[in-house]
Amino acid sequence: MRVPRTIQYVERAGVIDLRWGHPAPATLPVRAWQACQDEALRRYSWRALTYGRAAGPEPLIEWLCEHLGGTDARAPVPAEVFVTAGASQALELVSLLLTRPGDTVVVDSPTYHLALRIFADRDVELVGAPADGAGIDPPATGALLRRLRAEGRRVPLLYLVPTFANPTGGSLAAERRRELVELAGDAGTMIVEDDAYRELGYNGAAPPSLWSIASGRGVIRVGSFSKTVGPGLRLGWITAAPQLVRSLSDRGFVDSGGGLNHTTALTMAVMGYSGRYAEHVAAIRTVYRRQRDALTTALITALGTGLPAIDVTAPRGGWFLWLPLPEGISATELLTHAEQHAVSFLPGNRFYATPALDPAPDDHARLSFSMYEPAELAQAAHRLGAALRAALDGPLTPGRHG
Ligand SMILES: Cc1ncc(COP(=O)(O)O)c(C=O)c1O
């Protein structure tokens, strides 16, 4: 009998596939969610299943306000919160509201590759911001924004993931955060801050968001329950100026549909207020910290001998390790060898907005450690070491392609 396909992930027999930024199945809180859903239906009865409030149900918004006051430097007020069907939809809505085809959107270099696709769907031109090993470079980005404006271009948005970033795992330093908020304000460009990984810090709390540094003005912050509870919920939020929240609430389809994910939002409110969310996030942080440590330690061992020196840095949060490759080996080239060794990853050039004539840097591999157990991650590191040795030995011969 054919097993119906239900999920995005496609298993490849024997391959340890570090391309996927998906949660570890064992971390998904099936029983806790079921209990919260039962409780939400008991508490809200038919109100849980009818059309909801456009900006999202008050119980979730009020809990989020309180919760974000604890995980960030500034708590929003309810008028600053809009509930969405995930961070992806939030990005789609923001670009729908604030961009027109032909606009220019500036994005971090590198940055979340699928956000690039969401913006590209609006027929905007994507321009990579200048950046170095510490993230986006504010003075150079300020100069870029001024140049684009001088060329007569509209630059409504600047997108980045400043905290436990996808793909680098890094977080922007406090001084750069302040500079960036100031220069975007001066340029009249709205910052879109993707804050999906804020709660997955493994060496202490996340830094204050750009949104909090900017006192909630000039920055739209996008959050998600995908990484902390489960991506199948399709539940996230925006914190932004009340005027923007009103504009989103006034969209015809939001009004027509009665909010974007009402029933799930009410269950999430129960999970938040009951303390189950805090308990769950503390538990998964331990799981992901262990997975990060397993991959990092195994990479240091596997890449430590017989290869040029490679700087393996453990990310302080999030789901990704950004591995620099030795000179002369591109990630795309390494991938061919890695696939031969039954391990996979995403090459660095996937994470840049770069014009076709100016090839994107391809000197890093993004390794996702979210989905696999420590022993499998150690095995992945071992296979990557073998693949790298093979890549340094020379190109694949036709006979070795398999
Ligand atoms: C930086 C970033 N933003 C957004 C998303 C997607 O979030 P959601 O599932 O809430 O749409 C991801 C998922 O990988 C991500 O890494």
Short mmCIF file of N, CA and C in Angstrom, two decimals, residues 18 27 45 91 120 139 154 167 173 175 191 201 262 332 352 359 369 375 394:
data_model
loop_
_atom_site.label_atom_id
_atom_site.label_comp_id
_atom_site.label_asym_id
_atom_site.label_seq_id
_atom_site.Cartn_x
_atom_site.Cartn_y
_atom_site.Cartn_z
N LEU A 18 22.57 17.00 6.08
CA LEU A 18 22.62 18.21 6.92
C LEU A 18 22.13 19.45 6.17
N THR A 27 11.92 16.12 19.53
CA THR A 27 11.68 17.36 20.28
C THR A 27 10.26 17.90 20.06
N SER A 45 -14.23 26.92 24.04
CA SER A 45 -15.38 26.24 23.43
C SER A 45 -15.53 26.64 21.95
N LEU A 91 7.06 37.53 6.34
CA LEU A 91 7.94 38.17 5.35
C LEU A 91 7.18 38.47 4.07
N ALA A 120 12.04 37.88 -3.79
CA ALA A 120 12.15 37.83 -5.26
C ALA A 120 10.78 37.64 -5.90
N PRO A 139 28.67 51.05 8.51
CA PRO A 139 29.05 52.22 7.72
C PRO A 139 28.99 51.95 6.21
N ARG A 154 14.20 53.25 -5.11
CA ARG A 154 13.45 53.14 -3.86
C ARG A 154 13.98 51.91 -3.11
N PRO A 167 22.55 31.66 7.74
CA PRO A 167 23.24 30.40 7.93
C PRO A 167 24.43 30.42 8.89
N ALA A 173 27.06 42.32 16.88
CA ALA A 173 27.47 42.97 18.13
C ALA A 173 26.59 44.20 18.41
N GLU A 175 27.17 47.30 19.22
CA GLU A 175 27.50 48.58 18.56
C GLU A 175 26.98 48.59 17.12
N ILE A 191 13.92 48.35 8.53
CA ILE A 191 14.66 47.11 8.79
C ILE A 191 13.66 45.99 9.03
N GLY A 201 19.41 30.00 22.38
CA GLY A 201 20.78 30.36 22.74
C GLY A 201 21.34 29.28 23.66
N HIS A 262 -6.22 31.34 13.82
CA HIS A 262 -6.91 31.59 15.09
C HIS A 262 -6.89 30.41 16.06
N THR A 332 30.60 23.90 -3.41
CA THR A 332 29.88 23.14 -4.43
C THR A 332 30.70 21.92 -4.87
N TYR A 352 23.49 34.08 -0.79
CA TYR A 352 23.85 35.44 -1.19
C TYR A 352 22.94 35.96 -2.30
N PRO A 359 29.97 36.04 -9.28
CA PRO A 359 29.61 34.82 -8.55
C PRO A 359 29.68 35.02 -7.03
N PHE A 369 22.56 21.09 12.34
CA PHE A 369 22.67 20.02 13.35
C PHE A 369 21.35 19.78 14.08
N ALA A 375 25.21 10.87 17.78
CA ALA A 375 26.05 9.83 17.15
C ALA A 375 26.03 9.98 15.62
N GLY A 394 41.96 15.91 -5.54
CA GLY A 394 41.73 16.24 -6.95
C GLY A 394 40.29 15.99 -7.34
#
